[in-house]
Amino acid sequence: MTILVFGKTGQLAQELAVYDGVICLGRDQADLSHPAACAAAIRQAAPQAVINAAAYTAVDKAEEEEALANVINGAAPGAMAAACAETGIPFVTVSTDYVFDGSGEAPWQPGDATAPLNAYGRSKLAGEEMVRAAGGTYAILRTSWVVSAHGTNFVKTMLRLGKERERLTIVADQTGAPTPARDIAAACLEIARQLAEDPGKSGTYHFAGQPETSWADFARGIFARARVDCAVEDIPTSAYPTPAARPLNSRLGCTSLETVFNIPQPDWRPGLDQILKDLGELS
Ligand SMILES: NC(=O)C1=CN([C@@H]2O[C@H](COP(=O)(O)OP(=O)(O)OC[C@H]3O[C@@H](n4cnc5c(N)ncnc54)[C@H](O)[C@@H]3O)[C@@H](O)[C@H]2O)C=CC1
C-alpha cells in the first residue's frame, strides 16, 4: 500500500517515515498554509491512502496566530480530506484532547461535546469538522501528550532540565496519558489499511497510552528510569500560567478503537524505555 504522509520532521512523521511504502512530504513539498497545494499533491502522487501528520502545534503561540493555525489545522486537512474523497481513498488525520474543556474526571469519549479552551484546540476542532464534512472515508484519531526520541516533547525537556537543576516544579493537577509517537504511527497505518477494506469504519476515535498519570508523576517516572537525580515538586496549574489555557482532564476513552479496529491502548512505560534507549539514556 502506498501511503502519502504530510509531515517529515515532526514526531509522528518521523515514526511513519520508517515504513515501506510511506512517502513523507515536508513543508518544502507541501505547505499546509496553502491547502489547495496539499490537495494537488494528493492528486499528483495518487497514493492508496493519506495520513496527515503535520500540524501547527505551538499551543501558546497559536493564541497570537489563530488565523494561521486555523488554515494549517483546519482548512488544510479539510482540503486533504476532500481530495481523498474525490479519489476514493482513506484519509487519516490526528487530533487532540485539547478539543475538550477538561472538566470532570471521566475519560472523554469520541462523541462527547467539544469545547476547546484555547486557539490551538479550536483550530484542531475546525479541522475535524471539515474532514467529516468532506464526505469521504476518514478517521480522526485524537491523541494526547505525544512523546518520542524526536523533536520537542516533555521527555526531552525533562531530561535537559533535570540534568541542569536539582529540583523542578511540575504541574500535578492535569491528568492524562503520554502516547508514544511510535504507537500512533503504527495505529494510523493499521487504520488506513482497514479503512481501505471497510469504509464503514470511518469516524472519530481516541488513542492514548495507559495508565493515566500527571505531568509531575510522569517527570518522576522519566527521572527514575533514566537515573537523573532531580527532585520534582507538585504545583497546581494556577502556579504555572501560560498564554493558552490547558484542560485539567485529558483522559481519553479508547475502547471504540479497540472494538472497531482491534487496536489496544498501549502501555506508555515500555514506550518510554524505548525512547530513553533511543536517546542513549538507558541501556
Ligand atoms: N505533541 C503533542 O503532545 C500532541 C500532538 N497532537 C497532534 O498529533 C499530531 C502529530 O504531532 P507531533 O508529531 O507531536 O507534532 P510536531 O510539532 O512534532 O510536528 C508537526 C509537523 O508539522 C509540520 N508543519 C507545521 N507547519 C507546517 C506547514 N505550514 N506546512 C507543512 N508542515 C508543517 C512541522 O514541520 C512538523 O514536521 C498533530 O496533529 C498534533 O496536533 C495531539 C495531541 C498532543
XYZ file of C-alpha atoms and ligand atoms in Angstrom:
327
model
C 0.000 0.000 0.000
C 1.429 3.411 -0.980
C 0.712 5.958 1.725
C 1.274 9.677 1.369
C 2.146 11.375 4.665
C 2.012 15.133 5.212
C 4.885 15.974 7.543
C 8.512 14.939 7.566
C 10.315 16.383 10.583
C 7.650 16.077 13.291
C 7.476 13.379 15.954
C 4.762 11.341 14.258
C 6.042 11.893 10.718
C 9.484 10.574 11.636
C 7.942 7.414 13.104
C 5.868 6.908 9.934
C 8.829 7.507 7.620
C 10.490 4.192 8.549
C 7.728 2.071 6.998
C 7.930 0.685 3.449
C 5.503 2.315 1.058
C 5.327 5.571 3.041
C 6.206 8.812 1.241
C 6.617 11.814 3.562
C 6.130 15.345 2.253
C 7.973 18.109 4.092
C 6.902 21.717 4.211
C 9.049 22.462 1.152
C 6.983 19.956 -0.854
C 3.551 20.700 0.619
C 2.967 23.733 2.819
C -0.193 23.365 4.888
C -0.660 27.120 4.869
C -1.638 26.562 1.203
C -4.439 23.971 1.444
C -5.009 23.811 -2.328
C -1.361 22.790 -2.793
C -1.928 19.876 -0.374
C -4.920 18.695 -2.383
C -2.851 18.987 -5.578
C -0.047 16.942 -4.011
C -2.521 14.117 -3.309
C -3.834 14.152 -6.887
C -0.301 14.113 -8.245
C 1.041 11.321 -6.007
C -2.074 9.151 -6.473
C -1.469 7.157 -3.244
C -3.722 4.446 -1.818
C -4.203 6.346 1.464
C -3.185 9.653 3.074
C -2.106 10.335 6.668
C -1.847 13.905 7.925
C 0.991 14.037 10.479
C 1.675 17.774 10.068
C 0.083 20.443 12.209
C 0.516 23.842 13.812
C 1.473 22.532 17.275
C 2.809 25.655 19.036
C -0.047 25.788 21.549
C 0.843 29.107 23.220
C 1.880 30.895 20.021
C -1.431 29.918 18.435
C -3.113 32.459 20.739
C -1.428 35.182 18.635
C -1.603 33.341 15.314
C -5.082 31.846 15.381
C -5.782 32.640 11.717
C -2.647 30.792 10.589
C -3.368 27.876 12.976
C -6.879 27.667 11.505
C -5.525 27.337 7.975
C -2.881 24.723 8.888
C -5.022 22.703 11.318
C -8.423 23.432 9.754
C -8.532 24.248 6.055
C -5.516 22.093 5.112
C -6.829 18.773 6.492
C -10.223 19.786 5.068
C -8.705 20.133 1.588
C -6.790 16.868 2.000
C -9.974 15.042 3.020
C -11.837 16.481 0.030
C -9.090 15.344 -2.364
C -9.152 11.866 -0.802
C -12.952 11.749 -1.075
C -12.710 12.655 -4.794
C -10.288 9.829 -5.465
C -11.991 7.358 -3.114
C -9.040 6.729 -0.775
C -8.931 6.742 3.051
C -7.736 9.799 4.945
C -6.376 9.582 8.496
C -5.721 12.755 10.484
C -4.577 13.257 14.046
C -6.370 15.494 16.533
C -6.093 16.254 20.210
C -7.538 16.033 23.719
C -7.479 19.859 23.592
C -10.824 19.823 21.730
C -12.359 19.174 25.186
C -12.645 21.620 28.075
C -11.051 19.262 30.594
C -13.947 19.316 33.050
C -14.839 16.347 35.259
C -12.777 13.247 35.840
C -14.269 10.733 33.437
C -12.417 9.760 30.264
C -13.666 11.740 27.250
C -15.492 9.587 24.719
C -15.343 10.326 20.971
C -18.976 11.508 20.884
C -18.733 13.843 23.897
C -19.379 17.560 23.480
C -16.301 19.519 22.457
C -15.449 22.920 23.963
C -11.805 23.867 23.372
C -10.168 26.189 25.901
C -7.594 27.660 23.518
C -6.933 28.721 19.909
C -4.971 25.556 19.090
C -7.890 23.384 20.246
C -10.346 25.482 18.220
C -8.169 25.120 15.106
C -7.913 21.336 15.517
C -11.689 21.126 16.052
C -12.234 23.160 12.861
C -10.105 20.586 11.034
C -12.168 17.722 12.446
C -15.389 19.339 11.261
C -14.046 19.961 7.746
C -12.757 16.393 7.464
C -16.164 14.978 8.435
C -17.930 17.354 6.025
C -15.758 16.199 3.091
C -17.889 13.062 2.944
C -15.114 10.569 2.236
C -13.567 7.613 4.053
C -11.767 9.006 7.089
C -10.547 8.528 10.614
C -9.918 11.346 13.063
C -7.593 9.995 15.731
C -7.471 12.134 18.868
C -4.392 11.581 20.975
C -2.617 13.218 23.936
C 0.841 14.015 25.349
C 2.851 12.766 22.339
C 6.403 11.659 23.159
C 9.289 10.277 21.118
C 13.044 10.458 20.700
C 12.495 13.136 18.017
C 11.615 16.806 18.011
C 10.433 18.669 21.076
C 8.460 16.922 23.793
C 8.120 16.560 27.559
C 10.564 13.633 27.866
C 13.360 15.510 26.130
C 12.633 18.744 28.002
C 12.679 16.928 31.368
C 15.957 15.166 30.576
C 17.572 18.504 29.704
C 16.198 20.420 32.709
C 16.665 17.521 35.122
C 20.391 17.436 34.405
C 20.719 21.195 34.877
C 18.759 21.541 38.122
C 18.407 19.746 41.436
C 14.697 20.428 41.722
C 11.834 21.191 39.344
C 8.279 22.318 39.981
C 5.856 20.478 37.698
C 2.096 20.730 37.261
C 0.364 17.914 39.139
C -3.337 18.631 38.582
C -3.522 17.881 34.849
C -4.341 14.208 34.308
C -3.890 12.329 31.067
C -1.587 9.847 29.438
C 1.614 10.002 27.436
C 1.341 8.434 23.989
C 4.474 7.266 22.161
C 4.542 8.611 18.583
C 5.759 5.163 17.500
C 2.484 3.621 18.666
C 0.441 6.375 16.992
C 2.275 5.727 13.705
C 1.503 2.003 13.849
C -2.138 2.762 14.709
C -2.525 5.257 11.817
C -1.169 2.727 9.315
C -3.401 -0.060 10.584
C -6.431 2.252 10.492
C -5.631 3.294 6.897
C -5.309 -0.349 5.873
C -8.610 -1.345 7.487
C -10.463 1.722 6.145
C -9.404 0.785 2.606
C -11.132 -2.562 3.130
C -14.117 -1.233 5.058
C -15.018 2.459 4.638
C -17.862 1.858 7.110
C -15.288 2.120 9.911
C -14.958 5.874 9.211
C -15.306 8.039 12.298
C -13.685 9.751 15.260
C -11.582 7.668 17.646
C -9.335 8.130 20.661
C -5.875 6.653 21.081
C -3.761 7.361 24.166
C -1.348 5.463 26.336
C -2.187 3.946 29.707
C -2.086 4.112 32.707
C -3.199 7.680 33.390
C -0.768 9.976 35.166
C 0.004 13.640 35.869
C 2.854 15.666 34.368
C 4.592 15.657 37.767
C 4.368 11.870 38.149
C 5.429 11.431 34.524
C 8.509 13.571 35.232
C 9.289 11.406 38.281
C 8.962 8.301 36.112
C 11.333 9.721 33.491
C 13.933 10.638 36.134
C 13.659 7.235 37.829
C 14.111 5.281 34.586
C 16.934 7.494 33.282
C 18.585 7.737 36.722
C 18.516 11.517 36.720
C 18.916 12.941 40.218
C 16.301 15.701 40.231
C 13.500 16.216 42.753
C 10.005 17.013 41.476
C 7.721 19.291 43.464
C 3.992 19.260 42.637
C 2.386 22.573 41.718
C -1.129 23.422 40.558
C -1.763 24.667 37.012
C -2.626 28.059 38.541
C 1.024 28.405 39.658
C 2.304 27.955 36.084
C 0.404 30.472 33.961
C 0.682 30.066 30.179
C -0.822 32.160 27.340
C -3.085 29.228 26.342
C -5.251 27.533 28.980
C -4.801 23.746 29.269
C -7.514 21.194 30.126
C -7.202 19.567 33.580
C -8.828 16.320 32.493
C -7.170 14.953 29.347
C -8.248 11.332 29.872
C -9.306 9.786 26.541
C -11.631 6.784 26.429
C -10.103 4.474 23.826
C -12.400 1.444 23.796
C -14.077 2.149 20.432
C -10.718 1.990 18.649
C -10.134 -1.429 20.150
C -13.670 -2.631 19.368
C -13.719 -1.424 15.752
C -10.065 -1.723 14.691
C -8.742 -4.186 17.284
C -6.059 -1.647 18.266
C -5.481 -1.765 22.049
C -4.311 1.112 24.210
C -0.530 0.891 24.544
C 1.203 0.883 27.923
C 3.382 4.007 27.651
C 6.009 2.707 30.107
C 7.800 0.299 27.719
C 7.426 3.040 25.098
C 9.219 5.454 27.449
C 12.013 2.931 27.991
C 12.441 2.575 24.225
C 12.619 6.371 23.825
C 15.243 6.566 26.583
C 17.213 3.788 24.863
C 16.990 5.601 21.512
C 18.305 8.724 23.246
C 21.148 6.764 24.859
C 19.762 7.412 28.372
C 19.012 3.766 29.197
C 20.953 0.663 28.280
N 2.668 16.901 20.504
C 1.633 16.596 21.297
O 1.777 16.481 22.514
C 0.278 16.351 20.714
C 0.098 16.335 19.354
N -1.138 16.079 18.825
C -1.308 16.046 17.384
O -0.540 14.958 16.901
C -0.093 15.231 15.581
C 1.398 14.990 15.484
O 2.042 15.880 16.384
P 3.622 15.915 16.555
O 4.259 14.941 15.641
O 3.905 15.871 18.006
O 3.920 17.412 16.045
P 5.314 18.102 15.780
O 5.208 19.502 16.272
O 6.444 17.250 16.227
O 5.357 18.117 14.185
C 4.499 18.911 13.416
C 4.939 18.815 11.984
O 4.118 19.673 11.199
C 4.949 20.375 10.318
N 4.328 21.616 9.918
C 3.993 22.674 10.693
N 3.510 23.665 9.922
C 3.534 23.221 8.638
C 3.183 23.776 7.385
N 2.703 25.017 7.278
N 3.334 23.010 6.282
C 3.841 21.771 6.357
N 4.194 21.182 7.510
C 4.051 21.912 8.628
C 6.230 20.605 11.089
O 7.294 20.915 10.222
C 6.394 19.264 11.764
O 7.005 18.358 10.880
C -0.535 16.656 15.277
O -1.748 16.601 14.569
C -0.795 17.256 16.642
O -1.754 18.292 16.593
C -2.207 15.790 19.614
C -2.099 15.792 20.974
C -0.846 16.090 21.637
